mmCIF file of C-alpha atoms in Angstrom:
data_model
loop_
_atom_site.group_PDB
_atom_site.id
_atom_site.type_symbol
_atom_site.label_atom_id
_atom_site.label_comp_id
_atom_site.label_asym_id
_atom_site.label_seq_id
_atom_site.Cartn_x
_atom_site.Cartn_y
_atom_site.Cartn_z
ATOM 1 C CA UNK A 276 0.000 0.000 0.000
ATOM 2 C CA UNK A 277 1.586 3.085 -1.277
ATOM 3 C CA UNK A 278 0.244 5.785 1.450
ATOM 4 C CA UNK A 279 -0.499 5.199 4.759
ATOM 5 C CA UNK A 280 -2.742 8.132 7.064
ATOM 6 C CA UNK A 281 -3.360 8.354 10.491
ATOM 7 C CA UNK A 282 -6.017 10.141 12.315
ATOM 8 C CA UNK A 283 -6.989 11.315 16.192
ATOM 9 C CA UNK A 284 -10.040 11.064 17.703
ATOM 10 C CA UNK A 285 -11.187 14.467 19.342
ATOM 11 C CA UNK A 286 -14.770 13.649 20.145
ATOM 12 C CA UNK A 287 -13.416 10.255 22.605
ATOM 13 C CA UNK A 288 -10.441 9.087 23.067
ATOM 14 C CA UNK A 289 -9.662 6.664 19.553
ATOM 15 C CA UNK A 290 -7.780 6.632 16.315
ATOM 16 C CA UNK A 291 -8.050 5.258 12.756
ATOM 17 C CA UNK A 292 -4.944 4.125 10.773
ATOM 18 C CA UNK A 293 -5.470 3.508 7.037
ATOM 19 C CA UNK A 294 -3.648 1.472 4.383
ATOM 20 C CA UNK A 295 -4.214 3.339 1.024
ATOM 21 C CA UNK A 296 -3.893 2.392 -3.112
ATOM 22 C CA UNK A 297 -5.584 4.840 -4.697
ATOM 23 C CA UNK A 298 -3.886 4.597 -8.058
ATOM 24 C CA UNK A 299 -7.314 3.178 -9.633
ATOM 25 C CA UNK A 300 -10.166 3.438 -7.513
ATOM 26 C CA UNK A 301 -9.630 2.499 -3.955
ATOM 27 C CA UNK A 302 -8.368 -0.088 -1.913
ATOM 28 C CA UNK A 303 -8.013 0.105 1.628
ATOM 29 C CA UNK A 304 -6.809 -1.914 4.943
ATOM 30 C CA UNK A 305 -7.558 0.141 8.424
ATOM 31 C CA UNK A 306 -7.629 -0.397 11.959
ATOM 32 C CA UNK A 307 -10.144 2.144 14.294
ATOM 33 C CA UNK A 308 -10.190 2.017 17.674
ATOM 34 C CA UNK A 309 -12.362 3.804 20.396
ATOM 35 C CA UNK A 310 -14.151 3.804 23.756
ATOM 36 C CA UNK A 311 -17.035 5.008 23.124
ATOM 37 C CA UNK A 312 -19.541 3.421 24.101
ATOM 38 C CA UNK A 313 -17.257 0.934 24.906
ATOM 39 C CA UNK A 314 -13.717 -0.496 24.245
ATOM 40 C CA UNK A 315 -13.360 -1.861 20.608
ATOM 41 C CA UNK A 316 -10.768 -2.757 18.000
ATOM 42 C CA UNK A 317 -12.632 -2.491 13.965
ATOM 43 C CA UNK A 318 -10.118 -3.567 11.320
ATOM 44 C CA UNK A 319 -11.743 -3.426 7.687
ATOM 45 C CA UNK A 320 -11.237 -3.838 3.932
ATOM 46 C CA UNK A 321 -12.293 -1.549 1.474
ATOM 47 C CA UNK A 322 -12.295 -1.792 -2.021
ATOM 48 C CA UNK A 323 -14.064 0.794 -5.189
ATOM 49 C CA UNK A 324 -14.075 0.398 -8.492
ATOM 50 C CA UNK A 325 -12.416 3.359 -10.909
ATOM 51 C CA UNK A 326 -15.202 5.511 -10.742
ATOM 52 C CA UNK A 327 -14.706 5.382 -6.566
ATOM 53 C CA UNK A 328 -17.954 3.460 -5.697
ATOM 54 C CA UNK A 329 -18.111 0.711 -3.481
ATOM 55 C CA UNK A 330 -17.933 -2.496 -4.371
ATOM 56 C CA UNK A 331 -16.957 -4.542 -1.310
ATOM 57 C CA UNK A 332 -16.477 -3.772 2.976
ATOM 58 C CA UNK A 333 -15.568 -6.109 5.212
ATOM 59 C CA UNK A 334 -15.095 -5.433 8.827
ATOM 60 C CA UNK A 335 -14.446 -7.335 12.538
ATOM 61 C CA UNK A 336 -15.300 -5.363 15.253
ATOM 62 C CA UNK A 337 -14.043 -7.149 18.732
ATOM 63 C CA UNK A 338 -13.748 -5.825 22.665
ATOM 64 C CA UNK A 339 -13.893 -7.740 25.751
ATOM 65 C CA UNK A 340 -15.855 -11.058 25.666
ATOM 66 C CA UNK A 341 -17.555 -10.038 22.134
ATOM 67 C CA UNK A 342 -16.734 -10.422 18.405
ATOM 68 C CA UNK A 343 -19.036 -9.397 15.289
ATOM 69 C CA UNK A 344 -17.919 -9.696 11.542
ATOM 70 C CA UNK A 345 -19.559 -8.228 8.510
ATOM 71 C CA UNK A 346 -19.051 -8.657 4.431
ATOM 72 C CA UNK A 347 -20.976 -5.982 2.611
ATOM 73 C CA UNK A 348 -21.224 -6.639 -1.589
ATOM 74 C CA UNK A 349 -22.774 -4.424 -4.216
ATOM 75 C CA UNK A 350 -23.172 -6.420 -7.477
ATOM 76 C CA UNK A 351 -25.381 -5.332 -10.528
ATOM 77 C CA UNK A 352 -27.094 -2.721 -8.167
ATOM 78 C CA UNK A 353 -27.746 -4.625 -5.037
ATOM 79 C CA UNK A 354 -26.411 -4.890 -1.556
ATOM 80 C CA UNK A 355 -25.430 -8.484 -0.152
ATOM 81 C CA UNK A 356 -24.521 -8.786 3.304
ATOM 82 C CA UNK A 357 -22.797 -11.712 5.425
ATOM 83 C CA UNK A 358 -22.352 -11.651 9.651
ATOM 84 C CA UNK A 359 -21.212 -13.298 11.986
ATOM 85 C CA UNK A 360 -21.260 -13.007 15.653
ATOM 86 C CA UNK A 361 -19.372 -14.514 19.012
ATOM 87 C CA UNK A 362 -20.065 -13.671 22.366
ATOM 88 C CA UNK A 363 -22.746 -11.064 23.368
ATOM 89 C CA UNK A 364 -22.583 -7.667 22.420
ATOM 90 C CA UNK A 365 -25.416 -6.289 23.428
ATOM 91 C CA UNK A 366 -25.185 -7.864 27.410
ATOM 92 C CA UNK A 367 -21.262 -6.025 27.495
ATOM 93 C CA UNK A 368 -23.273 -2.901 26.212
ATOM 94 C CA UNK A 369 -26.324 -3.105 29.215
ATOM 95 C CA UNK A 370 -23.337 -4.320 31.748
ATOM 96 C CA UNK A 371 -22.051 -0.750 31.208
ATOM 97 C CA UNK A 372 -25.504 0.664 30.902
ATOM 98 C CA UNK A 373 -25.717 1.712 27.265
ATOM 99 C CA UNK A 374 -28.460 0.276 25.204
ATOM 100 C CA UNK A 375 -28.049 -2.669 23.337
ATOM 101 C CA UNK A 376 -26.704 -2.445 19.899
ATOM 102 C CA UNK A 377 -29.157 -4.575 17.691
ATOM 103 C CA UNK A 378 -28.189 -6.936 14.973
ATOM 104 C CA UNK A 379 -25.188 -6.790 12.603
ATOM 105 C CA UNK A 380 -25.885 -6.272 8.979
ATOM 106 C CA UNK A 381 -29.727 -5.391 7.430
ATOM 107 C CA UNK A 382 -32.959 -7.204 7.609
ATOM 108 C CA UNK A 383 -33.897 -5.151 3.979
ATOM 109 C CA UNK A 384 -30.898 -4.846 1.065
ATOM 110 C CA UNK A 385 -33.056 -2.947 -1.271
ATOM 111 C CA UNK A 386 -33.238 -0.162 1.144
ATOM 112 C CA UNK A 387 -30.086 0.249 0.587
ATOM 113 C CA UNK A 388 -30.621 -0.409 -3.413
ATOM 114 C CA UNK A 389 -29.395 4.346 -4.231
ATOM 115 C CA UNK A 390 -26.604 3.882 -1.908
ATOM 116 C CA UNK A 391 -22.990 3.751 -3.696
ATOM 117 C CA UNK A 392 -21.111 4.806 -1.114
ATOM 118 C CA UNK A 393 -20.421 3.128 2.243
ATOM 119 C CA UNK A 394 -19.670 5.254 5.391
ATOM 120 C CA UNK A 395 -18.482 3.838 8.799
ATOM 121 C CA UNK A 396 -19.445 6.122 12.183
ATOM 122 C CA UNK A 397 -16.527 7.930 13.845
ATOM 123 C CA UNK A 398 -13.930 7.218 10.907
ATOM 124 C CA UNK A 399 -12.915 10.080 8.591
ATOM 125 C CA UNK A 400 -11.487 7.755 5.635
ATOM 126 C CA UNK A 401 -15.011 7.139 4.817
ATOM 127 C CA UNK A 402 -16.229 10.537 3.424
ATOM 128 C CA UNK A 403 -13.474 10.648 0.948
ATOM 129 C CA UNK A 404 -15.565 8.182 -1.170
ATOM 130 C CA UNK A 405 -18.258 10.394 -2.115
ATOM 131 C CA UNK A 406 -15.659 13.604 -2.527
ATOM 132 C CA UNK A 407 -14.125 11.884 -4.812
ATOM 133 C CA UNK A 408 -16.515 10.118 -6.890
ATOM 134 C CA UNK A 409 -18.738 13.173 -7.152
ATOM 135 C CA UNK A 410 -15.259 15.656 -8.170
ATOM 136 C CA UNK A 411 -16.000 17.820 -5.290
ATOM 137 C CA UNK A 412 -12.406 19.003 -5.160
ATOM 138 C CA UNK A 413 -12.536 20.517 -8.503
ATOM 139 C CA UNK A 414 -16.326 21.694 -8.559
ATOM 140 C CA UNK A 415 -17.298 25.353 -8.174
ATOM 141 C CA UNK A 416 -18.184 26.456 -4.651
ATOM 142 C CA UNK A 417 -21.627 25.986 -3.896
ATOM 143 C CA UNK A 418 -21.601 22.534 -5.935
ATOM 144 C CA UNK A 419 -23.718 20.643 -3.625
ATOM 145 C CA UNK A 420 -25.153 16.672 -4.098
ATOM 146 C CA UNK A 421 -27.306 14.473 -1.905
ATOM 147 C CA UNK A 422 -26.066 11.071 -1.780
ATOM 148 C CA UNK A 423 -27.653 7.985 0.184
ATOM 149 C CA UNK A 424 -24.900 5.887 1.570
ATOM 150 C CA UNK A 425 -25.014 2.600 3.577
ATOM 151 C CA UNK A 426 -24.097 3.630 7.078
ATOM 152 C CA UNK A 427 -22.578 1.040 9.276
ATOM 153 C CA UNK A 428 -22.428 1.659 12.999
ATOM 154 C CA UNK A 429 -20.108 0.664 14.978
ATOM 155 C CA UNK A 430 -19.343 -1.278 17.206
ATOM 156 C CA UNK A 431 -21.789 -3.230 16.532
ATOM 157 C CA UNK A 432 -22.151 -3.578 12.404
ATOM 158 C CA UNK A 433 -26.154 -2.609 12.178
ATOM 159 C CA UNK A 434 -26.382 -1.196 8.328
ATOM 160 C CA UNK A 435 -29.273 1.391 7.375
ATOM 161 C CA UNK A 436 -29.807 4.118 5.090
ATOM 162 C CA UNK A 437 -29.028 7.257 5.555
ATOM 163 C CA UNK A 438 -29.152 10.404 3.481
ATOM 164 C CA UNK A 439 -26.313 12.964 3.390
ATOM 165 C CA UNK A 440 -25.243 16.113 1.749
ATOM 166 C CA UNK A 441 -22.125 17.422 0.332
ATOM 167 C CA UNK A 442 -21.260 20.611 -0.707
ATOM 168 C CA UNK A 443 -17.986 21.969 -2.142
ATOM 169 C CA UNK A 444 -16.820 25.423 -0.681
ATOM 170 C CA UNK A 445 -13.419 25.707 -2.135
ATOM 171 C CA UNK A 446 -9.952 26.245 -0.832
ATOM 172 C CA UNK A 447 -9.991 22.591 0.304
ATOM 173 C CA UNK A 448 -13.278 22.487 2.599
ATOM 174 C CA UNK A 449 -16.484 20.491 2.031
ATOM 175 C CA UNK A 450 -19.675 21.104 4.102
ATOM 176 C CA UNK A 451 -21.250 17.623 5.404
ATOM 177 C CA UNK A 452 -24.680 17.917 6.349
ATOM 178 C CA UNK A 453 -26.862 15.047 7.478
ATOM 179 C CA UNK A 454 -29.800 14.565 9.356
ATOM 180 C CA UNK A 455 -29.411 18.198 11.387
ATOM 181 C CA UNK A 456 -25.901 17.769 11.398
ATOM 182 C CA UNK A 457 -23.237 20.260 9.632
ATOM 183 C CA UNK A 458 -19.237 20.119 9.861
ATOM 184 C CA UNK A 459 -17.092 22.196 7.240
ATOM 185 C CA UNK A 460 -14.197 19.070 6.753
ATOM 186 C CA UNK A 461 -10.594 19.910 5.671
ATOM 187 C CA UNK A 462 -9.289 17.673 2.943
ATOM 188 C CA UNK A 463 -6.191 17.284 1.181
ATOM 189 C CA UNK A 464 -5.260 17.462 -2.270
ATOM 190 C CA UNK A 465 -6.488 13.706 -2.498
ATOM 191 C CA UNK A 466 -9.735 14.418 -1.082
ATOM 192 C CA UNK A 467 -8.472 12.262 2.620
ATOM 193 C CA UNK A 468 -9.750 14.119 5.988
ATOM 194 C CA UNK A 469 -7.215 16.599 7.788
ATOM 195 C CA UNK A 470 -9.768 18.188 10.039
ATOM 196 C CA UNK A 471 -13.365 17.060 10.915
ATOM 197 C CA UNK A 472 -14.474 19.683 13.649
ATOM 198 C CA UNK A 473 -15.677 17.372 16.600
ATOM 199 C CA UNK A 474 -14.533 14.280 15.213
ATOM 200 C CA UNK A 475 -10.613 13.651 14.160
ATOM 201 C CA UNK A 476 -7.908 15.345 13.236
ATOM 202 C CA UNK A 477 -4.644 14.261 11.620
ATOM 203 C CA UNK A 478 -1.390 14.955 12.977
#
């Protein structure tokens, strides 16, 4: 893997460390790690096609006493997904008084049918895929496009809809907006994170 980034959480204590080829789409190996709301490790694989939109996720999310695994797959417009699960989640979760997490994966793939990109909560790698396959970084300011993307929460791999907005603003800033939330995001000349305002921050 020819580049290798590193962010900080700010919002809890964590960091993400990704692998990167981006020569011809994207590929991707990364490790997160967080706290919140409890103590995990999430190592994934990420792969696009040219045009940057997904084609395959796979991820193992693990903490004390728990492990959860989950293969995402688009193919000829539709979402596939595979999980696995050892341990209990959801009891570690109520131990430390948090609400349980649900189940890993989706009970409906078509919902999912408009979504090309994937996101993953709390790590910045993710919104590079729809900044790049949408051109934001060349687009005139005020260039702004909804996207649906297939949201996987972590830690414990439930995947649902959800409908988000990007807007270029020039100078190397994109406004993400999405369901009531806003954050102007600092990007690099490759479209990767430097600054997500409440989230993570690279050295």
């Amino acid at each position: 893997m020819p580049k290798s980034l590193y962010w900080t959480r700010t919002d809890v204590p964590g960091a993400e460390h990704a692998l990167i080829d981006d020569r011809r789409g994207l590929a991707v190996k990364g490790t997160a790690l967080a706290v919140d709301p409890i103590a995990y490790t999430c190592q994934y694989e990420l792969s696009t096609d040219e045009a940057w939109r997904t084609g395959r996720l796979e991820l193992t999310v693990e903490g004390s006493g728990w492990r959860r695994t989950l293969r995402l797959e688009r193919a000829a417009g539709r979402w596939r997904a595979a999980t696995g699960e050892q341990g209990d989640l959801d009891s570690v979760l109520r131990a430390g008084g948090h609400p349980g997490a649900g189940l890993p994966g989706t009970e409906d793939p078509d919902s999912l049918e408009s979504a090309l990109d994937v996101d993953v909560s709390g790590n910045p790698l993710f919104n590079t895929l729809p900044i790049r396959r949408l051109g934001l970084l060349t687009a005139a300011p005020g260039t702004t496009y909804e996207v649906t993307v297939a949201w996987v929460l972590l830690p414990g791999l439930e995947v649902i809809p959800a409908e988000q907005s990007y807007t270029a603003l020039g100078g190397g800033r994109v406004r993400f907006e999405s369901e009531g939330f806003t954050a102007e995001i600092d990007v690099d000349a490759d479209g990767y994170v430097t600054r997500y305002p409440g989230l993570a921050n690279r050295p």
